[in-house]
Short mmCIF file of C-alpha atoms and ligand atoms in Angstrom, two decimals:
data_model
loop_
_atom_site.label_atom_id
_atom_site.label_comp_id
_atom_site.label_asym_id
_atom_site.label_seq_id
_atom_site.Cartn_x
_atom_site.Cartn_y
_atom_site.Cartn_z
CA MET A 143 -76.72 22.09 60.40
CA LYS A 144 -74.37 23.14 57.77
CA LYS A 145 -74.15 26.72 56.89
CA GLN A 146 -74.62 27.30 52.94
CA THR A 147 -71.94 29.05 53.07
CA GLU A 148 -69.59 26.45 55.11
CA PHE A 149 -67.28 25.02 52.14
CA ASN A 150 -65.93 27.93 52.42
CA GLU A 151 -63.28 27.16 55.18
CA PRO A 152 -63.40 23.25 57.19
CA TYR A 153 -62.54 24.33 59.96
CA GLN A 154 -64.96 26.44 62.87
CA ASN A 155 -62.43 28.42 64.28
CA VAL A 156 -62.00 30.41 61.18
CA ILE A 157 -65.17 30.45 60.09
CA ASP A 158 -65.41 32.76 63.40
CA LEU A 159 -62.63 34.73 62.37
CA GLN A 160 -64.49 35.43 58.84
CA GLU A 161 -68.00 36.47 60.62
CA GLU A 162 -65.96 39.05 63.22
CA LYS A 163 -63.70 40.28 60.34
CA LEU A 164 -66.86 40.78 58.01
CA ARG A 165 -68.35 42.59 61.02
CA LYS A 166 -65.69 44.62 61.26
CA GLN A 167 -65.56 45.19 57.15
CA VAL A 168 -69.33 45.81 57.31
CA GLN A 169 -69.13 48.73 60.40
CA TYR A 170 -66.41 50.28 58.02
CA VAL A 171 -67.68 50.35 54.45
CA TYR A 172 -70.58 51.40 56.63
CA ASN A 173 -68.63 54.46 57.93
CA HIS A 174 -66.39 55.32 54.95
CA SER A 175 -67.90 54.13 51.74
CA PRO A 176 -70.21 56.57 50.22
CA PHE A 177 -72.01 54.07 48.29
CA TYR A 178 -72.43 51.09 50.38
CA ARG A 179 -74.29 53.63 52.59
CA GLU A 180 -76.43 53.96 50.00
CA LYS A 181 -76.72 50.82 49.77
CA PHE A 182 -77.45 49.78 52.91
CA GLU A 183 -79.97 52.88 53.71
CA GLN A 184 -81.88 51.55 50.21
CA LEU A 185 -82.39 48.06 52.22
CA SER A 186 -83.44 49.50 55.40
CA LEU A 187 -80.28 48.23 57.07
CA THR A 188 -77.25 49.40 59.03
CA PRO A 189 -73.85 47.08 59.90
CA GLY A 190 -75.75 44.91 63.22
CA ASP A 191 -78.16 43.11 60.23
CA ILE A 192 -74.86 40.76 59.08
CA THR A 193 -73.82 39.87 61.77
CA CYS A 194 -72.73 35.97 59.89
CA ILE A 195 -72.27 35.28 56.87
CA GLU A 196 -75.69 33.67 55.97
CA ASP A 197 -76.92 37.45 56.22
CA LEU A 198 -74.90 38.48 53.33
CA GLU A 199 -77.91 37.08 51.48
CA LYS A 200 -79.70 40.20 53.33
CA LEU A 201 -76.87 42.72 50.89
CA SER A 202 -77.72 43.46 47.16
CA PHE A 203 -74.52 42.49 44.32
CA THR A 204 -72.25 44.90 43.45
CA TYR A 205 -71.90 44.77 40.09
CA LYS A 206 -68.81 45.80 37.63
CA ASP A 207 -70.92 48.42 35.96
CA GLU A 208 -71.24 50.49 39.47
CA ILE A 209 -68.02 50.43 40.09
CA ARG A 210 -67.57 52.42 37.02
CA GLU A 211 -70.43 54.51 37.40
CA SER A 212 -69.23 55.28 41.04
CA GLN A 213 -65.46 56.22 39.16
CA ARG A 214 -67.80 58.00 36.66
CA VAL A 215 -69.64 60.54 39.27
CA GLN A 216 -66.23 61.48 41.54
CA GLY A 217 -62.66 60.10 39.87
CA PRO A 218 -60.59 58.82 40.22
CA LEU A 219 -61.21 55.91 42.88
CA GLY A 220 -64.69 55.99 43.10
CA ARG A 221 -67.94 56.61 45.69
CA HIS A 222 -67.06 52.76 46.89
CA ALA A 223 -63.56 53.52 48.10
CA ALA A 224 -63.47 53.81 51.88
CA VAL A 225 -59.80 55.55 51.86
CA SER A 226 -58.83 59.07 50.52
CA LEU A 227 -55.70 58.66 47.44
CA GLU A 228 -53.03 60.01 50.45
CA ASP A 229 -53.46 56.75 51.83
CA VAL A 230 -53.24 54.43 49.05
CA ILE A 231 -49.36 53.51 47.98
CA ARG A 232 -50.07 52.05 44.26
CA VAL A 233 -53.04 52.07 41.96
CA HIS A 234 -53.67 49.91 39.63
CA SER A 235 -56.15 49.74 36.51
CA SER A 236 -57.95 47.47 35.04
CA SER A 237 -59.28 47.06 31.73
CA GLY A 238 -61.85 44.84 31.25
CA THR A 239 -63.06 44.25 28.08
CA THR A 240 -65.70 46.70 27.66
CA GLY A 241 -66.28 50.87 29.10
CA ARG A 242 -63.42 52.71 30.65
CA PRO A 243 -61.04 51.32 32.71
CA THR A 244 -61.75 51.38 36.37
CA TYR A 245 -58.91 51.98 38.89
CA VAL A 246 -57.99 49.67 42.72
CA GLY A 247 -56.10 51.56 45.01
CA ILE A 248 -54.22 49.50 47.38
CA THR A 249 -53.66 50.90 50.92
CA ARG A 250 -50.13 49.95 52.68
CA HIS A 251 -52.36 47.54 54.79
CA ASP A 252 -53.92 46.02 51.56
CA TYR A 253 -50.47 45.63 50.22
CA ASP A 254 -49.14 43.47 53.56
CA VAL A 255 -52.59 41.24 52.23
CA TRP A 256 -52.14 40.92 48.83
CA THR A 257 -48.49 39.68 49.26
CA GLU A 258 -49.45 37.10 52.19
CA ILE A 259 -52.16 36.23 49.66
CA LEU A 260 -49.80 35.84 46.38
CA ALA A 261 -46.41 33.74 48.98
CA ARG A 262 -49.31 31.63 49.22
CA VAL A 263 -50.80 30.82 46.09
CA LEU A 264 -47.13 30.36 44.93
CA TYR A 265 -45.82 27.71 47.61
CA THR A 266 -49.16 25.80 46.94
CA HIS A 267 -47.76 25.96 43.31
CA GLY A 268 -44.75 24.00 45.10
CA ILE A 269 -42.55 26.59 44.24
CA ARG A 270 -40.04 27.21 47.28
CA LYS A 271 -37.34 29.53 48.32
CA ASP A 272 -34.58 28.10 45.93
CA SER A 273 -37.27 28.63 42.45
CA ARG A 274 -35.71 30.44 39.57
CA ILE A 275 -38.95 31.96 38.14
CA VAL A 276 -39.36 33.78 34.79
CA PHE A 277 -42.07 35.71 34.29
CA ALA A 278 -43.62 36.31 30.92
CA MET A 279 -46.73 38.15 31.34
CA GLY A 280 -47.77 42.14 31.35
CA LEU A 281 -44.75 43.74 34.18
CA SER A 282 -48.20 46.80 33.61
CA PHE A 283 -50.30 44.32 34.30
CA PHE A 284 -51.31 44.27 38.19
CA VAL A 285 -50.94 40.60 38.14
CA GLY A 286 -47.47 41.09 37.21
CA SER A 287 -46.20 44.08 39.66
CA SER A 288 -48.26 42.11 42.21
CA MET A 289 -46.15 38.73 41.34
CA LYS A 290 -43.41 40.00 42.26
CA ASP A 291 -44.12 40.76 45.78
CA GLY A 292 -45.04 37.65 46.06
CA ILE A 293 -42.07 35.90 44.54
CA GLU A 294 -39.97 38.48 46.68
CA ARG A 295 -41.53 37.64 50.21
CA LEU A 296 -41.71 33.14 49.56
CA GLY A 297 -37.89 34.63 48.95
CA ALA A 298 -37.33 32.64 45.25
CA THR A 299 -35.64 34.67 42.31
CA PHE A 300 -38.02 36.47 39.93
CA ILE A 301 -37.23 37.26 36.81
CA PRO A 302 -39.22 39.31 34.80
CA ILE A 303 -38.91 39.78 31.07
CA GLY A 304 -42.86 40.27 29.70
CA THR A 305 -44.50 39.49 26.77
CA GLY A 306 -43.17 40.71 22.74
CA ALA A 307 -40.16 38.94 24.16
CA SER A 308 -40.13 34.97 23.02
CA ASP A 309 -35.63 35.46 22.85
CA ARG A 310 -34.89 37.04 25.90
CA VAL A 311 -37.79 34.30 27.53
CA ILE A 312 -35.71 31.59 26.05
CA GLN A 313 -32.41 33.34 27.20
CA SER A 314 -33.30 33.92 30.70
CA ILE A 315 -34.48 30.65 31.32
CA GLN A 316 -31.07 28.47 29.68
CA ASP A 317 -29.02 31.69 31.59
CA PHE A 318 -30.66 30.84 34.69
CA ASN A 319 -31.38 27.34 34.68
CA ALA A 320 -35.40 28.49 35.48
CA ASP A 321 -37.54 25.54 36.81
CA VAL A 322 -40.68 28.04 36.68
CA LEU A 323 -42.73 29.90 33.62
CA PHE A 324 -45.30 31.82 34.17
CA CYS A 325 -47.45 32.36 31.30
CA THR A 326 -51.05 32.73 29.73
CA PRO A 327 -51.98 29.09 28.17
CA SER A 328 -52.32 30.85 25.33
CA TYR A 329 -48.88 32.18 24.97
CA ALA A 330 -47.41 28.65 26.57
CA SER A 331 -48.09 27.03 23.21
CA TYR A 332 -47.15 29.61 21.40
CA LEU A 333 -43.40 29.77 22.87
CA ALA A 334 -42.90 25.95 22.23
CA GLU A 335 -44.23 26.38 18.70
CA TYR A 336 -41.49 29.37 18.70
CA VAL A 337 -38.68 27.06 19.80
CA ARG A 338 -39.36 24.61 17.97
CA GLN A 339 -39.25 26.97 14.23
CA ASN A 340 -35.95 28.97 16.06
CA TYR A 341 -34.13 27.08 17.76
CA ASP A 342 -32.39 23.89 16.97
CA PHE A 343 -33.64 21.90 20.78
CA GLU A 344 -37.18 20.30 21.58
CA PRO A 345 -39.30 22.98 24.70
CA SER A 346 -39.12 19.91 27.10
CA ASP A 347 -35.23 20.73 26.77
CA LEU A 348 -35.23 23.45 28.39
CA GLY A 349 -35.95 21.74 31.80
CA LEU A 350 -38.63 23.79 33.23
CA GLU A 351 -40.71 22.04 35.81
CA ILE A 352 -43.97 23.93 36.59
CA ILE A 353 -45.61 25.99 33.81
CA SER A 354 -48.12 28.65 35.68
CA VAL A 355 -50.64 29.87 33.82
CA GLY A 356 -53.45 32.61 34.22
CA GLY A 357 -55.43 35.73 32.47
CA GLU A 358 -57.82 33.19 31.28
CA PRO A 359 -59.55 30.30 31.38
CA GLY A 360 -57.66 28.08 28.58
CA GLY A 361 -55.55 26.45 31.54
CA GLY A 362 -58.42 24.77 32.86
CA LEU A 363 -59.15 22.99 29.87
CA PRO A 364 -57.85 19.17 29.72
CA GLU A 365 -56.90 19.36 25.90
CA VAL A 366 -54.85 22.90 26.31
CA ARG A 367 -53.06 21.63 29.46
CA ASN A 368 -52.02 18.38 27.85
CA LYS A 369 -50.93 19.80 24.92
CA ILE A 370 -48.86 22.71 26.97
CA GLN A 371 -47.35 18.95 28.98
CA GLN A 372 -46.02 17.43 26.46
CA ASP A 373 -44.96 20.46 25.06
CA TRP A 374 -42.50 21.71 27.97
CA GLY A 375 -42.43 18.35 29.84
CA ALA A 376 -43.26 19.91 32.91
CA LYS A 377 -46.46 20.62 35.42
CA VAL A 378 -49.28 23.09 34.29
CA VAL A 379 -50.91 24.68 37.39
CA GLU A 380 -53.82 27.90 37.09
CA ALA A 381 -53.61 30.58 40.13
CA MET A 382 -57.07 33.18 39.69
CA GLY A 383 -57.41 35.76 41.07
CA ASN A 384 -59.80 38.90 40.23
CA ALA A 385 -58.75 42.61 38.83
CA ASP A 386 -61.52 44.50 41.69
CA MET A 387 -60.57 41.47 45.04
CA ALA A 388 -57.35 40.22 44.93
CA PRO A 389 -54.37 39.48 42.25
CA VAL A 390 -54.41 36.25 42.83
CA LEU A 391 -56.63 33.90 45.16
CA PHE A 392 -57.04 30.48 44.37
CA SER A 393 -54.18 27.99 43.28
CA GLU A 394 -53.10 24.34 41.75
CA CYS A 395 -52.08 22.03 44.09
CA GLN A 396 -49.02 19.93 42.28
CA GLU A 397 -52.29 17.38 41.99
CA ARG A 398 -53.76 19.86 39.74
CA GLU A 399 -57.37 18.82 40.32
CA GLY A 400 -59.03 22.07 40.92
CA MET A 401 -57.03 25.35 42.01
CA HIS A 402 -57.28 25.92 46.20
CA PHE A 403 -59.06 29.05 47.70
CA VAL A 404 -55.71 30.47 50.25
CA ALA A 405 -57.85 33.19 51.70
CA SER A 406 -60.52 32.07 53.46
CA ASP A 407 -59.41 35.21 56.52
CA TYR A 408 -58.82 37.89 53.69
CA VAL A 409 -62.58 37.37 51.61
CA ILE A 410 -65.52 35.51 51.67
CA CYS A 411 -67.23 33.35 48.59
CA GLU A 412 -70.57 32.48 47.42
CA ILE A 413 -71.50 30.24 44.77
CA ILE A 414 -74.89 31.82 43.19
CA ASP A 415 -77.46 30.65 40.71
CA PRO A 416 -75.90 33.43 37.48
CA GLU A 417 -79.98 34.06 36.92
CA THR A 418 -82.05 33.86 40.21
CA GLY A 419 -78.90 35.39 41.92
CA LYS A 420 -80.36 32.66 44.79
CA VAL A 421 -77.24 30.31 46.76
CA VAL A 422 -76.75 27.12 45.57
CA PRO A 423 -77.08 25.07 48.04
CA GLN A 424 -73.96 22.98 50.09
CA SER A 425 -72.89 19.87 48.53
CA ASP A 426 -69.52 17.99 47.26
CA HIS A 427 -69.53 19.24 43.51
CA MET A 428 -71.80 23.53 43.68
CA GLU A 429 -72.02 25.15 39.75
CA GLY A 430 -72.41 29.21 39.50
CA GLU A 431 -71.08 31.93 39.54
CA LEU A 432 -68.31 32.83 42.29
CA VAL A 433 -69.14 36.43 44.32
CA TYR A 434 -66.24 37.77 46.69
CA THR A 435 -66.66 39.42 49.58
CA ALA A 436 -64.00 41.43 51.06
CA ILE A 437 -63.48 41.31 54.96
CA ASP A 438 -59.86 42.32 55.42
CA ARG A 439 -59.49 45.45 53.04
CA GLU A 440 -59.23 49.31 53.03
CA CYS A 441 -59.67 51.39 50.33
CA SER A 442 -61.76 49.67 48.18
CA PRO A 443 -63.83 46.69 49.64
CA LEU A 444 -66.30 45.47 48.47
CA LEU A 445 -68.96 43.15 49.18
CA ARG A 446 -70.79 40.58 47.45
CA PHE A 447 -69.44 41.71 44.35
CA ARG A 448 -70.04 39.64 40.76
CA THR A 449 -67.55 38.15 39.32
CA ARG A 450 -68.89 36.88 36.03
CA ASP A 451 -66.66 33.25 36.24
CA LEU A 452 -68.76 30.32 36.48
CA VAL A 453 -66.83 27.47 38.30
CA GLN A 454 -67.42 24.24 39.93
CA VAL A 455 -66.66 23.97 43.21
CA ASP A 456 -65.21 20.55 44.90
CA THR A 457 -65.11 20.67 48.59
CA ARG A 458 -64.16 17.65 49.56
CA PRO A 459 -60.10 17.18 51.06
CA CYS A 460 -57.85 17.00 48.56
CA LYS A 461 -54.54 14.39 48.19
CA CYS A 462 -52.46 16.92 49.09
CA GLY A 463 -53.98 17.24 52.45
CA ARG A 464 -55.44 20.44 51.89
CA LYS A 465 -59.15 20.78 53.16
CA SER A 466 -59.66 24.50 51.48
CA PHE A 467 -62.07 24.18 48.86
CA ARG A 468 -61.00 23.83 45.55
CA LEU A 469 -62.75 24.70 41.96
CA LYS A 470 -62.23 25.44 38.18
CA CYS A 471 -63.80 28.26 36.46
CA VAL A 472 -65.78 26.54 33.10
CA GLY A 473 -66.34 30.58 31.76
CA ARG A 474 -67.67 33.71 32.02
CA THR A 475 -71.00 34.75 31.93
CA ASP A 476 -70.53 37.32 29.63
CA ASP A 477 -68.65 35.48 27.11
CA MET A 478 -71.98 32.82 27.05
CA LEU A 479 -73.81 32.45 23.90
CA ILE A 480 -77.32 31.51 23.36
CA ILE A 481 -78.61 29.35 20.79
CA ARG A 482 -81.65 28.22 20.72
CA GLY A 483 -81.79 28.79 24.60
CA VAL A 484 -78.72 26.38 25.30
CA ASN A 485 -76.43 27.86 26.59
CA VAL A 486 -72.61 28.08 25.40
CA PHE A 487 -69.77 28.57 26.12
CA PRO A 488 -66.56 29.00 23.68
CA SER A 489 -64.34 27.43 26.06
CA ALA A 490 -65.93 23.78 25.34
CA ILE A 491 -66.46 24.54 21.79
CA LYS A 492 -62.59 24.74 21.89
CA ASP A 493 -62.71 22.27 24.10
CA VAL A 494 -64.25 20.06 21.00
CA ILE A 495 -62.14 21.85 18.33
CA ASN A 496 -59.08 20.35 20.43
CA SER A 497 -60.17 17.00 20.61
CA PHE A 498 -59.77 17.63 16.38
CA ARG A 499 -56.16 17.33 16.86
CA PRO A 500 -53.44 16.52 15.14
CA ARG A 501 -55.59 17.36 12.03
CA THR A 502 -56.45 20.78 13.06
CA ASN A 503 -53.95 22.57 15.86
CA GLY A 504 -56.88 23.57 17.75
CA GLU A 505 -56.61 27.04 16.41
CA MET A 506 -60.27 28.72 16.02
CA SER A 507 -62.77 31.72 15.91
CA ILE A 508 -66.28 32.14 16.30
CA ILE A 509 -67.37 34.37 13.49
CA LEU A 510 -70.71 36.80 15.25
CA GLU A 511 -72.77 38.89 12.97
CA GLU A 512 -75.37 39.44 16.10
CA LYS A 513 -74.39 41.28 19.04
CA PRO A 514 -73.66 38.02 21.81
CA PRO A 515 -75.29 36.10 23.78
CA LEU A 516 -77.85 35.62 21.25
CA VAL A 517 -77.14 33.87 18.17
CA HIS A 518 -79.19 32.52 15.76
CA PRO A 519 -78.17 28.75 14.01
CA PRO A 520 -76.27 27.42 12.75
CA LEU A 521 -73.17 29.28 15.48
CA SER A 522 -70.08 30.19 12.36
CA ILE A 523 -66.50 29.31 13.39
CA LYS A 524 -63.50 29.16 11.38
CA VAL A 525 -60.40 26.11 11.84
CA GLU A 526 -57.21 25.82 11.03
CA HIS A 527 -56.58 22.48 9.61
CA GLU A 528 -53.39 20.81 9.02
CA PRO A 529 -51.64 21.19 5.20
CA ASP A 530 -51.32 18.34 4.00
CA LEU A 531 -55.22 16.94 4.43
CA LYS A 532 -56.23 16.25 1.05
CA GLU A 533 -60.25 17.80 -0.65
CA ASN A 534 -62.06 15.01 0.56
CA GLU A 535 -60.68 14.82 4.24
CA LEU A 536 -61.54 18.08 4.55
CA THR A 537 -65.22 17.70 3.87
CA VAL A 538 -65.00 14.52 6.74
CA LEU A 539 -63.11 16.66 8.76
CA LYS A 540 -65.73 19.10 8.55
CA LYS A 541 -68.55 17.18 8.89
CA GLU A 542 -66.91 15.38 12.34
CA ILE A 543 -66.62 19.01 13.93
CA GLU A 544 -70.53 20.11 13.46
CA GLY A 545 -71.82 16.65 14.54
CA VAL A 546 -69.67 16.69 17.49
CA LEU A 547 -70.34 19.94 18.26
CA ARG A 548 -74.63 18.82 17.50
CA SER A 549 -73.92 16.02 19.62
CA LYS A 550 -71.74 17.18 22.98
CA LEU A 551 -73.28 21.02 22.77
CA THR A 552 -76.27 20.87 21.37
CA PHE A 553 -76.01 23.44 18.63
CA THR A 554 -75.54 23.57 14.55
CA SER A 555 -72.39 25.03 13.42
CA ASP A 556 -71.12 25.77 10.19
CA VAL A 557 -67.40 25.37 10.38
CA GLN A 558 -65.06 27.16 7.39
CA LEU A 559 -61.97 24.82 7.96
CA VAL A 560 -58.75 28.01 6.86
CA PRO A 561 -55.41 27.18 6.77
CA LYS A 562 -53.06 26.46 9.64
CA GLY A 563 -51.35 30.21 10.43
CA SER A 564 -54.40 32.14 8.96
CA LEU A 565 -56.53 32.90 12.24
CA PRO A 566 -55.29 36.61 14.10
CA ARG A 567 -52.73 35.41 17.11
CA PHE A 568 -52.45 37.14 19.98
CA GLU A 569 -50.04 36.69 23.04
CA MET A 570 -51.38 37.72 25.65
CA LYS A 571 -54.59 36.40 25.55
CA ALA A 572 -57.11 33.65 23.31
CA LYS A 573 -59.44 35.82 21.63
CA LEU A 574 -62.67 33.55 21.16
CA ILE A 575 -64.62 35.44 19.31
CA GLN A 576 -64.95 38.24 16.80
CA GLN A 577 -67.79 40.29 15.26
CA VAL A 578 -67.83 40.43 12.22
CA ASP A 579 -67.59 44.97 12.33
CA GLN A 580 -64.62 44.22 14.02
CA LEU A 581 -63.17 42.70 10.95
CA LYS A 582 -61.40 43.66 7.78
ZN1 ZN B 602 -54.47 20.18 46.49
#
């Protein structure tokens, strides 16, 4: 009989290893984390009740809000932490979208695990010892400083530039003949536009071969990805992780048909139905919310942590030869809008808007007058249009976009076409939703 969570790993000996590490981890958190001991006691469980992956379902979930609360009660690392600050060699903070920032500490051992996973992520991308990598993401971000460790362990060359320095990014790509760029998908598009406006060459003339995008889900959208690939003449690959678990855990190979899970000896994944909390039955194609359980963590091992990432899982072997499961992130449960009972993701709306290129440049903003997720139709969306469209062409475009949104995503919208460049740009992350009270 196939185990429900067997998709984590096709090899039985690795499943055995996962379960051995799981038993150790559960005993460890029970002994060292007041937060988890309390959870076990509330459920009348002891570590001995968790012996295999299926037993995870006996445990309750860990929510981000609980972590925040745990650190409010007992700072700085929280009641869930299993070591004292003395054993911590680095602390990262994750800002999140709401509430106070949370801190994530790592011990020397956690550092080694993270660095190992990062090196695997890079290798899966196709990055090798002779690669020269310009890093144009936030360096204070935990992904930034950890990526440095992974790149150095692999032996490739790390060239950190950070954000808000587009000329220096371009200069360093030229100076080092760099072949890899790390940035957010919206920054890759922004930078291409920037090159065209300020230099007398095309972005593709810079000779990048791989652009690794992360930090937001846009890289998974075919329209966004194709646009970046056309602009730069490079392969776009994606990686994904979670601030509270590890900087990255999933990585796209050169086939780019989903991100491979590269950390099965450190983390166990479950796919659950976000509404019922039930584990989704094993199949070639599963869809649901990703849930992580650490099995080799010292500072803050989380059990059944709800990521809010909605993913599509493919368990079939990949053309690249790797057998680990792959996934695509299709949205966040906390970004989700509910319009007349229908779940709508801003990223899906963005995909529709992108399909109207070149009449629009794909820039859009959803304007909400009420607090999400419940929204009353029509949904108000501002979309940038190209300057050479005439009045009657604009009327046609508005009707067409509204028609496709209605037929594809089954909600009614009120699309307002605005001139190119009039919506706010964000170098770090594309912000798809704006609330009216936040607007000037
Ligand atoms: Zn592959």
